[in-house]
Amino acid sequence: MAHAYTPGLKVLAKTKVRKERRLPLKGEVLVKKGNVVKAEDIVAHTNLPGDVQTVNVAGLLSILPEDIELCMLKKAGDYIKCNETLAQSKGFFGLFKSTCKAPVSGTIESISSITGQVILREPPHPVQIAAYLDGTVTEILEREGVVIETIGTFVQGIFGVGGETIGVLKMVTNDPSSILTPEMFTPDCKDKIIVGGSLVTSQSIAKAIEIGVKAIVVGGINDVDLKEFLGYDLGVAITGSEEKGITLVITEGFGKMTMAHKTFELLKSKEGMKASVNGATQIRAGVMRPEVIVPLDPQLSDKETMERHELGAGLVIDSPVRVIREPYFGRLGKVTALPSELQSLETEAKVRVLEVEFSADLSVEPRCEALGRSPMGETHGQESGEDRIRAIIPRANVEMIEE
C-alpha cells in the first residue's frame, strides 16, 4: 500500500551531497569537469548591468528637446565620469552658457531628441560564485555554473537566518540542553561555527558577532530574541539574504529545545573540521532547509549506505520522527505501528495515524499540562517496567528524521 508523504529532516553521517552553483545571468565558468575545488574557490563569474540614471538635459539647459544633439559634448556609447560636463548650451553670443554635469559615472546609452533626456548606465556589478563546499566538479552548466559533489556529513535544521558561510566547527558545551551564554563565546571562537545548546539569546548572538563568529548551530531560539536580533518581525518569508554578520541554524524549533542527541553527537564528532553552513529557509513551494555540510574524505565513502539514504523508504516501523504539533511538539520518538485504517479526530475528520514511542524524559520544555494526552485524545501510557510513552498521532503531525 502506498504511504502518505511525510516531510522530514536529514541527519546523515555520510552521504553524497550535490550542489548546483548557478549565476544569476550568463557569464564565464572558471573550472572544468573533474576539477577538485575548495569551498572558497570562485567557480564562475559574471557582471550584472549597472543601474540606469535619466538626465533631463533639455530641462536643465532650458532648450528644446530637438536641440539636444547640438549641445551634447558626449555621444552615445561614450564613458563619462561623475561631475564631468555632459552638455552645454550655446548661450547668447557665446556668453551666459549653461552646463549639465553627469550625476554618476557610466556609459551613455541613449540620447533622445523627443524627450530631451539622456540615459546613463552605471558601471556593471561583478558577481562571483564560490564552490561553497570542498568537492569535485561533476557537471558544467554552459556559461551558467557548475554542479559540485562531495561525500560528507549532512544535517538539516528547522529554521535559519543568514546566507552561506564557511568555517571550522567548534563545540562550546558538552551538554545539548545547556543555554548558550555570552561568556561561552571567547576570542578563540573567531571565524568558527559554534555548535551546541538548547537556546541562544539575542545577547549571546550580539557577543558572537562582536567576536567574529561565522555561524551558530543551536537547538532553539525564542521569537522575542529573533526579533531583537533582526530588528523586525520576520513573518512568513524566505530567509537567507539577511546581512547581520552571522548565520543561525536552529535544529529543533522555537523556544528552549534540547538539540537531538544524534545531531549533537554527530556534529561533536566533526569538531575541528571545516563545514559549509547556509541559513536560507523557505517553507512555501520549493522548500529550503538550513543546512550544515561537513565534507569527508571520499575514499571513506560507503556507496550502499549513500544509495539507501538517497532513495528513501518513507515511514516504516522504527523510523525516527519528530512531533511538530501540540501536545508533544518538539519531542523525538520512533514509529511502533502504522495502522492502515483511518481514525476519527475530535473534529470528526478521518485521517491516517501512527503510533509513536518516546522517552518519558522531556527533551524539550512541556507545552501542555497533560503529557499523557495525545492529539487523538488517547495514549497508551507507560509500558510496565519501561520509561516509555506511546501515543497515537496523525501522520501529518510528525516529520521523519532521515538517519
XYZ file of C-alpha atoms in Angstrom:
403
model
C 0.000 0.000 0.000
C 1.335 3.454 -0.865
C 2.381 5.559 2.104
C 1.383 9.158 2.729
C 4.039 11.802 2.101
C 5.827 12.733 5.312
C 8.173 15.729 5.411
C 11.466 15.100 7.126
C 14.848 16.416 8.124
C 18.058 14.739 7.054
C 20.654 13.967 9.709
C 23.171 11.856 7.798
C 26.631 10.864 8.990
C 27.824 10.021 5.480
C 26.057 10.726 2.217
C 26.579 12.181 -1.240
C 25.866 15.917 -1.318
C 25.196 17.541 -4.696
C 25.062 21.319 -5.064
C 24.259 23.347 -8.164
C 26.114 26.654 -8.267
C 24.412 28.868 -10.846
C 24.969 32.501 -11.889
C 22.006 34.934 -11.978
C 22.974 35.829 -15.580
C 25.082 34.045 -18.157
C 28.778 34.598 -17.650
C 32.026 32.634 -17.574
C 32.725 29.292 -15.876
C 36.250 29.192 -14.447
C 36.653 25.463 -13.759
C 36.442 22.253 -15.753
C 34.648 18.980 -15.209
C 36.646 16.769 -12.876
C 38.408 19.638 -11.084
C 38.731 19.294 -7.315
C 37.764 22.591 -5.669
C 37.800 24.117 -2.208
C 34.736 25.784 -0.710
C 36.313 29.218 -1.060
C 37.274 28.807 -4.743
C 35.470 31.003 -7.306
C 33.944 28.705 -9.933
C 32.075 31.232 -12.131
C 31.607 34.962 -12.528
C 29.543 37.487 -14.461
C 28.611 41.173 -14.485
C 25.170 42.462 -13.563
C 24.080 45.535 -15.546
C 24.528 48.786 -13.629
C 21.653 50.995 -12.545
C 20.084 53.413 -15.043
C 20.106 57.163 -14.440
C 17.946 59.508 -16.518
C 19.192 63.096 -17.013
C 16.725 65.740 -18.310
C 19.298 67.688 -20.303
C 16.767 69.804 -22.215
C 15.119 70.926 -18.994
C 18.408 71.685 -17.234
C 19.727 73.724 -20.184
C 16.339 75.323 -20.961
C 16.458 74.238 -24.570
C 14.047 72.467 -26.919
C 14.333 68.638 -26.960
C 15.181 68.667 -30.687
C 18.225 70.886 -29.963
C 19.809 68.411 -27.522
C 22.191 66.916 -30.108
C 23.696 70.381 -30.764
C 24.533 70.813 -27.078
C 25.900 67.348 -26.269
C 29.635 67.118 -25.578
C 29.464 63.306 -25.493
C 27.789 60.839 -27.828
C 26.002 57.538 -27.270
C 28.425 54.835 -26.197
C 30.903 57.228 -24.573
C 32.016 56.773 -20.971
C 31.680 59.795 -18.695
C 32.879 60.405 -15.149
C 30.759 61.761 -12.328
C 30.543 65.602 -12.417
C 32.096 65.709 -15.894
C 30.275 68.099 -18.256
C 27.723 66.163 -20.275
C 26.172 69.009 -22.307
C 26.473 72.783 -22.700
C 24.133 75.368 -24.193
C 25.315 77.816 -26.871
C 24.335 80.920 -24.866
C 23.971 84.427 -26.304
C 26.873 85.489 -28.481
C 28.985 82.892 -26.697
C 28.058 84.233 -23.248
C 25.742 83.034 -20.443
C 26.328 79.366 -21.227
C 24.577 76.726 -19.121
C 26.146 73.345 -18.400
C 24.812 69.942 -17.406
C 27.067 67.597 -15.483
C 26.809 63.811 -15.171
C 25.313 62.840 -11.788
C 27.144 59.471 -11.847
C 29.938 57.754 -13.717
C 28.795 55.488 -16.508
C 28.143 54.928 -20.186
C 25.728 56.990 -22.281
C 23.125 54.532 -23.547
C 20.855 56.861 -25.498
C 20.171 60.499 -26.345
C 16.539 61.360 -27.138
C 15.642 64.365 -29.275
C 11.968 63.682 -28.471
C 12.091 63.801 -24.683
C 15.306 65.763 -24.349
C 16.666 63.162 -21.948
C 19.952 61.260 -21.765
C 20.117 57.780 -20.248
C 23.292 56.864 -18.341
C 24.124 53.277 -17.371
C 26.285 52.957 -14.267
C 29.236 50.509 -14.298
C 28.314 46.812 -14.071
C 28.364 44.972 -10.746
C 30.703 41.955 -10.726
C 29.169 38.757 -9.326
C 31.250 35.749 -8.316
C 30.001 32.318 -7.314
C 32.114 30.281 -4.878
C 32.116 26.492 -4.748
C 30.555 26.632 -1.217
C 31.871 23.175 -0.298
C 35.005 21.110 -0.868
C 34.314 18.635 -3.634
C 34.581 17.688 -7.290
C 33.062 19.439 -10.308
C 30.841 16.765 -11.877
C 28.942 18.861 -14.416
C 29.395 22.117 -16.301
C 26.328 24.271 -16.931
C 27.323 26.140 -20.088
C 28.022 29.795 -19.211
C 25.777 29.458 -16.146
C 27.576 27.498 -13.448
C 28.629 24.075 -12.224
C 27.467 21.106 -10.196
C 29.700 20.084 -7.303
C 29.532 16.792 -5.437
C 31.165 15.667 -2.227
C 30.903 12.903 0.347
C 30.098 14.350 3.726
C 28.020 14.690 6.843
C 24.729 16.445 6.124
C 22.493 17.981 8.817
C 19.335 19.970 8.131
C 17.709 22.380 10.563
C 14.162 23.596 11.169
C 14.817 27.298 10.651
C 17.723 29.546 9.790
C 18.771 33.126 9.193
C 21.677 34.395 7.123
C 23.387 33.164 3.994
C 26.273 30.891 3.138
C 29.400 30.823 5.261
C 32.391 28.562 5.778
C 34.303 27.817 8.971
C 35.652 25.230 11.397
C 33.246 23.503 13.787
C 33.749 24.258 17.474
C 31.790 22.978 20.476
C 31.314 25.365 23.404
C 29.369 22.923 25.586
C 29.177 19.183 26.155
C 25.525 19.392 27.198
C 22.949 19.685 24.389
C 20.405 21.022 26.900
C 22.521 23.967 28.071
C 21.811 27.595 27.189
C 24.462 29.399 25.158
C 25.512 32.375 27.276
C 27.685 35.329 26.187
C 30.522 34.027 28.386
C 30.819 30.907 26.220
C 31.909 32.985 23.229
C 35.624 33.513 23.810
C 38.184 35.082 21.432
C 39.167 31.646 20.086
C 35.633 31.384 18.626
C 36.556 33.925 15.938
C 35.801 32.640 12.413
C 34.363 29.419 13.864
C 30.987 27.698 13.507
C 29.723 27.279 17.070
C 27.633 24.185 17.856
C 25.570 23.137 20.854
C 22.940 24.017 23.383
C 19.183 24.243 23.633
C 18.794 28.025 23.351
C 20.644 31.097 22.145
C 19.662 34.599 23.258
C 19.993 37.912 21.461
C 22.713 38.912 23.942
C 24.721 35.816 23.056
C 24.280 36.464 19.342
C 25.491 40.044 19.803
C 28.600 38.789 21.629
C 29.242 36.220 18.890
C 29.033 38.925 16.199
C 31.395 41.128 18.191
C 33.980 38.336 18.364
C 33.579 37.374 14.711
C 31.787 34.021 14.887
C 30.757 32.790 11.423
C 27.653 30.805 12.443
C 25.759 29.331 15.399
C 24.063 25.933 15.265
C 21.714 25.506 18.236
C 18.547 23.696 19.265
C 16.174 26.644 19.712
C 15.612 30.383 19.870
C 12.815 32.492 21.351
C 10.845 34.619 18.906
C 11.491 37.750 21.001
C 15.255 37.167 20.721
C 14.945 36.586 16.991
C 13.016 39.856 16.595
C 15.576 41.736 18.679
C 18.402 40.259 16.608
C 16.798 41.062 13.241
C 15.189 44.322 14.288
C 11.813 43.351 12.819
C 9.172 40.613 12.802
C 10.165 38.017 10.247
C 6.686 36.744 9.359
C 6.291 34.223 6.544
C 9.165 34.845 4.190
C 12.272 33.457 2.597
C 15.351 33.920 4.758
C 18.997 33.830 3.777
C 19.537 37.342 2.432
C 19.929 38.965 5.865
C 23.257 40.745 6.315
C 23.615 40.621 10.093
C 27.212 39.414 10.285
C 26.349 35.870 11.330
C 24.346 32.832 10.205
C 21.948 30.971 12.521
C 20.778 27.371 12.124
C 18.022 26.216 14.515
C 17.825 22.425 14.565
C 14.727 21.801 16.718
C 12.353 24.779 16.827
C 11.331 27.897 18.736
C 11.775 28.087 22.491
C 14.254 26.250 24.683
C 14.660 22.925 22.890
C 17.435 20.439 23.540
C 19.319 19.568 20.386
C 18.581 16.000 19.265
C 21.172 13.610 20.707
C 22.106 12.194 17.290
C 22.545 15.663 15.782
C 24.617 16.885 18.721
C 26.888 13.836 18.857
C 27.304 13.783 15.085
C 28.426 17.418 14.939
C 30.562 16.934 18.037
C 32.407 14.085 16.314
C 33.296 16.501 13.492
C 34.729 19.218 15.750
C 37.771 20.838 14.206
C 36.682 20.037 10.644
C 35.714 22.597 8.001
C 31.991 22.942 7.396
C 29.751 24.818 4.988
C 26.645 26.401 6.535
C 23.616 28.054 4.949
C 20.718 29.528 6.947
C 18.397 30.031 3.946
C 14.878 28.805 4.761
C 11.702 28.651 2.694
C 8.564 26.926 3.947
C 6.387 27.505 0.902
C 6.606 25.822 -2.507
C 10.193 24.821 -3.233
C 11.023 24.100 0.406
C 14.550 25.011 1.515
C 16.047 23.927 4.817
C 19.036 25.450 6.614
C 21.973 23.081 6.473
C 25.373 22.132 7.819
C 27.670 20.164 5.492
C 30.987 18.681 6.608
C 32.931 17.265 3.625
C 34.676 13.929 4.313
C 37.439 12.001 2.635
C 35.758 10.474 -0.473
C 37.827 7.303 -0.061
C 35.927 6.586 3.159
C 32.517 6.614 1.423
C 30.074 3.703 1.665
C 28.192 3.518 -1.653
C 25.417 1.218 -0.433
C 24.695 3.422 2.576
C 24.534 6.538 0.412
C 22.155 4.948 -2.089
C 19.810 3.917 0.687
C 19.706 7.461 2.028
C 19.078 8.954 -1.399
C 16.246 6.622 -2.289
C 14.364 6.956 0.993
C 11.707 4.440 2.035
C 9.131 6.688 3.702
C 7.761 5.882 7.143
C 8.369 2.347 8.376
C 8.460 0.686 11.775
C 11.315 2.116 13.917
C 11.584 5.251 11.732
C 12.812 8.162 13.907
C 10.354 11.073 13.899
C 9.823 14.477 15.477
C 6.356 15.650 16.530
C 5.621 19.072 15.029
C 2.284 19.889 16.722
C 0.926 20.044 20.263
C 0.773 18.484 22.776
C 4.008 16.596 22.029
C 5.558 19.393 19.984
C 9.329 19.031 19.616
C 9.577 15.513 21.047
C 11.585 12.796 19.344
C 10.487 9.208 19.095
C 10.228 6.175 16.860
C 7.327 4.648 14.956
C 5.990 1.476 16.574
C 2.881 0.909 14.457
C 1.369 2.141 11.179
C -2.348 1.287 11.222
C -3.844 1.175 7.744
C -7.350 2.125 8.911
C -8.443 5.754 9.039
C -9.223 7.073 12.521
C -11.501 9.932 13.548
C -10.295 13.152 15.155
C -12.329 15.231 17.602
C -13.364 17.289 14.580
C -14.810 14.068 13.081
C -12.287 14.219 10.243
C -10.788 10.835 9.370
C -7.016 10.692 8.948
C -4.182 8.213 8.801
C -2.369 7.804 12.089
C 0.713 6.164 13.517
C 1.853 5.021 16.931
C 4.935 6.755 18.324
C 7.045 5.713 21.282
C 9.280 8.205 23.021
C 11.063 8.518 26.336
C 9.127 9.922 29.266
C 12.089 12.212 29.929
C 11.329 15.511 28.197
C 13.979 16.732 25.807
C 12.036 19.980 25.440
C 10.054 22.146 27.766
C 6.474 20.852 28.274
C 3.968 22.624 26.014
C 0.863 21.179 27.707
C -0.153 20.109 31.205
C -1.304 16.624 30.316
C 1.758 14.927 28.912
C -0.067 11.646 28.504
C -2.756 13.061 26.226
C -2.196 12.591 22.505
C -3.577 14.715 19.636
C -6.037 11.865 19.035
C -7.302 12.157 22.583
C -5.809 8.889 23.741
C -2.500 7.437 24.876
C -1.096 4.064 25.702
C 0.672 5.448 28.755
C 3.841 3.967 30.199
C 4.782 0.400 29.484
C 5.368 -1.779 32.523
C 8.958 -1.544 33.714
C 9.977 0.890 30.970
C 10.264 4.651 30.997
C 8.440 4.935 27.682
C 5.233 6.531 26.464
C 3.292 5.552 23.360
C 0.784 7.810 21.662
C -1.471 7.659 18.617
C -0.701 10.707 16.434
C -1.919 11.849 12.985
C 0.758 11.290 10.365
C 0.521 14.962 9.403
C 1.704 15.847 12.910
C 5.172 14.309 12.532
C 8.193 14.721 10.334
C 10.664 11.970 9.630
C 14.322 12.246 10.591
C 16.461 10.530 7.975
C 19.474 8.853 9.556
